[in-house]
Short mmCIF file of C-alpha atoms and ligand atoms in Angstrom, two decimals:
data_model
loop_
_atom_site.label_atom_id
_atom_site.label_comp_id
_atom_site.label_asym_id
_atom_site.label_seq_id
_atom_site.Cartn_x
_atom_site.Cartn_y
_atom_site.Cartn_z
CA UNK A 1 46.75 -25.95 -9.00
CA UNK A 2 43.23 -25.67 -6.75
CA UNK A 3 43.49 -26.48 -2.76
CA UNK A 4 40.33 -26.09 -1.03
CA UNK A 5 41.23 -26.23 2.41
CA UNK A 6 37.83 -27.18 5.14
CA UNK A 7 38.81 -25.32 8.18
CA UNK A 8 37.55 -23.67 11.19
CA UNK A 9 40.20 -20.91 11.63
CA UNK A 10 40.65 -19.63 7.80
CA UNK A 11 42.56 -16.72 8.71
CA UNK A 12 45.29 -18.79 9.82
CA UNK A 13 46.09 -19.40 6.18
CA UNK A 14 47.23 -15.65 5.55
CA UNK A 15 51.12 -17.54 6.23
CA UNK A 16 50.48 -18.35 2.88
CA UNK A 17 50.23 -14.85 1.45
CA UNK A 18 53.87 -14.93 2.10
CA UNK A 19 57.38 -16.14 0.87
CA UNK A 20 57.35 -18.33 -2.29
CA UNK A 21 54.17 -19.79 -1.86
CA UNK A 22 52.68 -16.08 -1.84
CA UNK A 23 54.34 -15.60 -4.67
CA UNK A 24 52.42 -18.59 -6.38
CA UNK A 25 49.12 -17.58 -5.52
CA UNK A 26 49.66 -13.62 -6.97
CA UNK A 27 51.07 -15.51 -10.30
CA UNK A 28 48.40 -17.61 -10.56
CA UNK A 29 50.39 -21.05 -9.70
CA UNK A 30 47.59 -21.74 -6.73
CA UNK A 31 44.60 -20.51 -6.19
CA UNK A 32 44.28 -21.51 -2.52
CA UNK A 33 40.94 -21.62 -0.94
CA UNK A 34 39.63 -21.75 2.73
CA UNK A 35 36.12 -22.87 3.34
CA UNK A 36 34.53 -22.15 6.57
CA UNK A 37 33.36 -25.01 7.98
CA UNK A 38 30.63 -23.13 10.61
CA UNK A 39 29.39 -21.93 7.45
CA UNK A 40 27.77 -25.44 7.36
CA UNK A 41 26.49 -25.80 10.88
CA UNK A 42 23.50 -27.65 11.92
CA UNK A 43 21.74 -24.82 13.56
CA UNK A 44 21.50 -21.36 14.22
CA UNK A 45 24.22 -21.35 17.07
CA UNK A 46 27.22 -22.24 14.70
CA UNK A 47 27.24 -25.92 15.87
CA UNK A 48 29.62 -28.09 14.10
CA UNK A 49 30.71 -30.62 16.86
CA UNK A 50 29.12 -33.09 19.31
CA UNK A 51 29.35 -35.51 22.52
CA UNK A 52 31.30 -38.49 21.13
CA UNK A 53 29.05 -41.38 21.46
CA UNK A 54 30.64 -44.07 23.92
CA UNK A 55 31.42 -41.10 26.23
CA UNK A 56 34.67 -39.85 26.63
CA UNK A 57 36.08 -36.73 27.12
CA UNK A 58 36.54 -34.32 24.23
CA UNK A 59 34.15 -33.28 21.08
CA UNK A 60 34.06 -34.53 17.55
CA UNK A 61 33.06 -33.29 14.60
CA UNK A 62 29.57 -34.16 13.26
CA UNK A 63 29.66 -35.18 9.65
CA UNK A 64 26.64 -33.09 8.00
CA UNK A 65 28.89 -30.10 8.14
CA UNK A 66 31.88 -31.43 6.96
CA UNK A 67 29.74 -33.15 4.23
CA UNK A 68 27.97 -30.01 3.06
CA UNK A 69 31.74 -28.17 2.87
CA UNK A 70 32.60 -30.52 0.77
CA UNK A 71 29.74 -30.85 -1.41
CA UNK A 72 30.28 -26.87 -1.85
CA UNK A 73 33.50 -27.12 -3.28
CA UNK A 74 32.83 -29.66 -6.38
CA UNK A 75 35.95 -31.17 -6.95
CA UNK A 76 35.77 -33.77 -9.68
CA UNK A 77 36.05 -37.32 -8.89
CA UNK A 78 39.33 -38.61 -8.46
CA UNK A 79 40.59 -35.63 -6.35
CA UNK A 80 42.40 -36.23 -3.67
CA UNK A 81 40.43 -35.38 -0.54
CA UNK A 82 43.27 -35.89 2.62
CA UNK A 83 42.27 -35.53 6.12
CA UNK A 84 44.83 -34.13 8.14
CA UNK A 85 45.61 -36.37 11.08
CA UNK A 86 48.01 -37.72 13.52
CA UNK A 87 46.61 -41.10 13.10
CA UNK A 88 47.51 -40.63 8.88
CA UNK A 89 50.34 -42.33 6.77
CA UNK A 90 53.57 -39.93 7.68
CA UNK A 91 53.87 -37.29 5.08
CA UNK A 92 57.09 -37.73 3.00
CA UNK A 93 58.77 -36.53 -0.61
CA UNK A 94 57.20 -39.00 -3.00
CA UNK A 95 53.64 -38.38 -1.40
CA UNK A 96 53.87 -34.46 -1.72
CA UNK A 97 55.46 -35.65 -5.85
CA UNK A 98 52.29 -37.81 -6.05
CA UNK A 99 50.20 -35.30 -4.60
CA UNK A 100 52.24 -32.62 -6.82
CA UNK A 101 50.51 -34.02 -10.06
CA UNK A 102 46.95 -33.12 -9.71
CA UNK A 103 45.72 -30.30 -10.37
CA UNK A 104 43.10 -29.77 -7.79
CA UNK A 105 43.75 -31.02 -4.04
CA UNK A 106 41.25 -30.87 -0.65
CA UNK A 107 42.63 -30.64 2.43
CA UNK A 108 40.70 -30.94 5.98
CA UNK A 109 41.18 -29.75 9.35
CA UNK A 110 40.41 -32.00 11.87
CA UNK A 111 39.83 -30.30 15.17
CA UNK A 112 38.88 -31.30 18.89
CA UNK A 113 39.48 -35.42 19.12
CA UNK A 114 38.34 -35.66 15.27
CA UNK A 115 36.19 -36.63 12.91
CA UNK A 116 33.10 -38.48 12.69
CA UNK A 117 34.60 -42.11 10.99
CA UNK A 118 31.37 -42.55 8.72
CA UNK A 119 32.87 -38.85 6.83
CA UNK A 120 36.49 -40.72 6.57
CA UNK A 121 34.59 -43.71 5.23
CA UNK A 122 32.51 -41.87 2.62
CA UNK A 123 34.19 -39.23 1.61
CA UNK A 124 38.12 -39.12 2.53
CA UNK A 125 40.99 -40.65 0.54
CA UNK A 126 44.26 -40.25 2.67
CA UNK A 127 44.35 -39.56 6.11
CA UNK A 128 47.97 -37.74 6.37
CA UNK A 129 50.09 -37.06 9.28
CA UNK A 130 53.09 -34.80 9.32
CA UNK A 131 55.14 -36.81 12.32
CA UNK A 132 55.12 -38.39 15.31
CA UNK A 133 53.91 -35.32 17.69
CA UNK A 134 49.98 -33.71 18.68
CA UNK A 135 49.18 -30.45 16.75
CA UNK A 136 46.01 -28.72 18.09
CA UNK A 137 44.44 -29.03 14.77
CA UNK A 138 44.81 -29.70 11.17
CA UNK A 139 45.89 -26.36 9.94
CA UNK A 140 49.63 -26.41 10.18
CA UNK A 141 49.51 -29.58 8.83
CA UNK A 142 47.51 -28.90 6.11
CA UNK A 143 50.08 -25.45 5.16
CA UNK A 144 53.03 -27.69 4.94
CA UNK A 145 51.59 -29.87 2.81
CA UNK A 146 50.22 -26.64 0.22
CA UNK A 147 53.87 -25.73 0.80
CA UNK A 148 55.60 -28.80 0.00
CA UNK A 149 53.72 -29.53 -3.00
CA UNK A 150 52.98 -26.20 -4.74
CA UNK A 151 56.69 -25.70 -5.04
CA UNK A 152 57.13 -29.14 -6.78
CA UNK A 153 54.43 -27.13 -9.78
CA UNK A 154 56.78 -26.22 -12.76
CA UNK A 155 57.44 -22.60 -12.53
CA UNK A 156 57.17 -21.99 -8.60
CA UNK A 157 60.47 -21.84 -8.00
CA UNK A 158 63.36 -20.13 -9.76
CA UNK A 159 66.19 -21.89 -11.61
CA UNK A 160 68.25 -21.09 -8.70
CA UNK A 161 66.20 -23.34 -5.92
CA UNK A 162 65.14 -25.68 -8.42
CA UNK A 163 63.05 -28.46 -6.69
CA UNK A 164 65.80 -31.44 -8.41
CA UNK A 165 68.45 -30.72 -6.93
CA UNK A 166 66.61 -30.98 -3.03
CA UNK A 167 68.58 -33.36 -1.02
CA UNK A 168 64.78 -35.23 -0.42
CA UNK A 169 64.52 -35.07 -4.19
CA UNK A 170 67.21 -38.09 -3.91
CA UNK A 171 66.27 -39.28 -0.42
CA UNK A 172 69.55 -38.35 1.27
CA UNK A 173 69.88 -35.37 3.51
CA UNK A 174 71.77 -32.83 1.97
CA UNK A 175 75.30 -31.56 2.25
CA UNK A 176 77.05 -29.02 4.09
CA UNK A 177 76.71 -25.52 2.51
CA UNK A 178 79.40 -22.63 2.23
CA UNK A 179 79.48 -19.12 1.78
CA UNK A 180 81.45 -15.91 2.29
CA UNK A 181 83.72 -15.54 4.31
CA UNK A 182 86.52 -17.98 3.46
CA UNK A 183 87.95 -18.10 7.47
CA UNK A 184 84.61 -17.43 9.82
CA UNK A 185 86.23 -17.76 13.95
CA UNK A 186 88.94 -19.99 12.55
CA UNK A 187 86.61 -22.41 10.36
CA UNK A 188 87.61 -22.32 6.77
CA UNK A 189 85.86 -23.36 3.93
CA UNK A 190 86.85 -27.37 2.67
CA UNK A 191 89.27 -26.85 -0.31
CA UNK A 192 87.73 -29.07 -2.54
CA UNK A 193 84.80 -26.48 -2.82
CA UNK A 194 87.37 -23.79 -3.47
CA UNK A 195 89.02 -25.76 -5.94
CA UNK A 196 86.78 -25.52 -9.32
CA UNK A 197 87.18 -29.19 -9.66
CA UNK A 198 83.49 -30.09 -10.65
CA UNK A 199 83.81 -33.56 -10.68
CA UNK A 200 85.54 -33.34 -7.46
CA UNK A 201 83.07 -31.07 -6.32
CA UNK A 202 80.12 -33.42 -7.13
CA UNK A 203 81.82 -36.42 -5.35
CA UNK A 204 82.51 -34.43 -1.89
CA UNK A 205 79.00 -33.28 -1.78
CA UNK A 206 77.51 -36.54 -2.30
CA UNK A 207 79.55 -38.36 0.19
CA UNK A 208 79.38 -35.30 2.64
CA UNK A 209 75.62 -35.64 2.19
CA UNK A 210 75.53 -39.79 2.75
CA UNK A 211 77.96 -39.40 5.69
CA UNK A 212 75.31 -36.93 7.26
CA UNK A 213 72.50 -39.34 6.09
CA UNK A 214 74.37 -42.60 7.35
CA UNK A 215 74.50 -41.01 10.96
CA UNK A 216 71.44 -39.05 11.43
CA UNK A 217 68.94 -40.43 9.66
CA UNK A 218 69.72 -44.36 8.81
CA UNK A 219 65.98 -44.97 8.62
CA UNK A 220 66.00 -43.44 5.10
CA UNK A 221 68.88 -45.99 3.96
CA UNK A 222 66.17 -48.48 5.31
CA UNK A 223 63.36 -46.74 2.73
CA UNK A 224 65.81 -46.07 -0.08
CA UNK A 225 68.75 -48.69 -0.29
CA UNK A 226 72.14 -47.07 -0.97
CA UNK A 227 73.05 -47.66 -4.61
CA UNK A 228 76.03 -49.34 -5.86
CA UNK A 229 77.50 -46.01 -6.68
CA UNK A 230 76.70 -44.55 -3.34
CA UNK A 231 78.88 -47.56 -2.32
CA UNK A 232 81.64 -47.02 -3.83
CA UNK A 233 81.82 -43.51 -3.23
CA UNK A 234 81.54 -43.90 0.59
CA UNK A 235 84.42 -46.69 0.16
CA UNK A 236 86.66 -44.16 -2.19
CA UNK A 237 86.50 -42.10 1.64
CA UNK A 238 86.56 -44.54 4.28
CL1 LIG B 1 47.94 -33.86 10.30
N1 LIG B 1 47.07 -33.15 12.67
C1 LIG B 1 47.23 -32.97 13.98
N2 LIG B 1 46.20 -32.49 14.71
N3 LIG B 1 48.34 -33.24 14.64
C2 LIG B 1 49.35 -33.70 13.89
C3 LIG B 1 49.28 -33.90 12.53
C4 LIG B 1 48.09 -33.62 11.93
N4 LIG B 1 50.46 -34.37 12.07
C5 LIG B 1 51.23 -34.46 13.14
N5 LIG B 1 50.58 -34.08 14.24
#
């Protein structure tokens, strides 16, 4: 997969040399790019911003820049070009699965109050927000979204953190998790998970993981329904 990312502060992206994703990008899962929007200024001072008509306080960004950046990257048509901001849809799973099967994406930074509308109007086609809270730009938005979606791409991860079995994968927060040792300052590990009972196993984590989603995040019930299985598995507890 191709992300072309329009920012101002491209070196911000080197997080992405790292981890899993880094990984990607040296086996040739992504090739992420970052295009420098200043590159594009109107004029010989690096301008890329202006007075927002109306007057009020704060700059936006002037659309002949933002529209040469993205003339420079030549995405075909049908590519998802998402505009990073906190007045977007909230990012969630099924929009980083939908986002997951193209295979080129373009992200942009907004930065200082925004962008110029007539550049959403023309050229954007999501405006995306990662939650309810003010980032000072686009750019750590726009790096959990590469994140979130390059490791849905067959490949990225390993069997072992296969992208499937994600609690988000079937909207319900996921389930308490165990290791070594068996006793930690008096907490012991639940005996079903000692017990090799797979069924049993399976059962425990599910309810575990609906109890956790019931009480902390019953919004999601709300968005995805709890299934007559669910059901009966919470009542086989209760
Ligand atoms: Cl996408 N951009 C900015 N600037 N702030 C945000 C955001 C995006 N998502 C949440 N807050």
């Amino acid at each position: 997969m191709r992300i072309d990312v329009v920012t101002l502060f491209p070196e911000m992206f080197a997080a992405l040399e790292h981890s899993i994703v880094g990984r990607a990008r040296r086996d040739g899962h992504l090739d992420l790019r970052a295009v420098q929007l200043r590159d594009f200024a109107i004029n010989r001072y690096g301008q890329v911003d202006d007075y927002a008509y109306g007057g009020e306080p704060g700059m936006v960004l002037r659309p002949e820049p933002l529209r040469d950046a993205l003339k420079s990257i030549d995405y075909p048509e049908g590519t998802p070009v998402v505009h990073m901001t906190p007045q977007g849809r909230t990012f969630d799973q099924p929009m980083a699965e939908e986002f997951a099967k193209f295979d080129r994406l373009v992200l942009v930074c907004g930065h200082y109050k925004g962008l110029d509308e007539r550049i959403v109007q023309k050229y954007v086609t999501h405006e995306v927000s990662i939650g309810d809270f003010v980032l000072t730009g686009g750019e750590l938005a726009a790096m959990a979204i590469v994140d979130a979606v390059i490791r849905l791409k067959p490949g990225v991860l390993g069997d072992l953190g296969s992208a499937e079995t994600d609690s988000f994968s079937t909207r319900r927060l996921g389930w308490p998790l165990y290791t070594r040792p068996e006793v930690f300052e008096g907490l012991a590990v639940p005996e079903t998970l000692k017990g090799g009972n797979h069924a049993l196993i399976e059962a425990w984590r599910r309810r575990e993981a609906l109890k956790r989603t019931l009480e902390r995040r019953p919004d999601l019930l709300e968005k995805w329904p709890l299934t007559p299985e669910e059901l009966r598995l919470l009542e086989k507890d209760c």
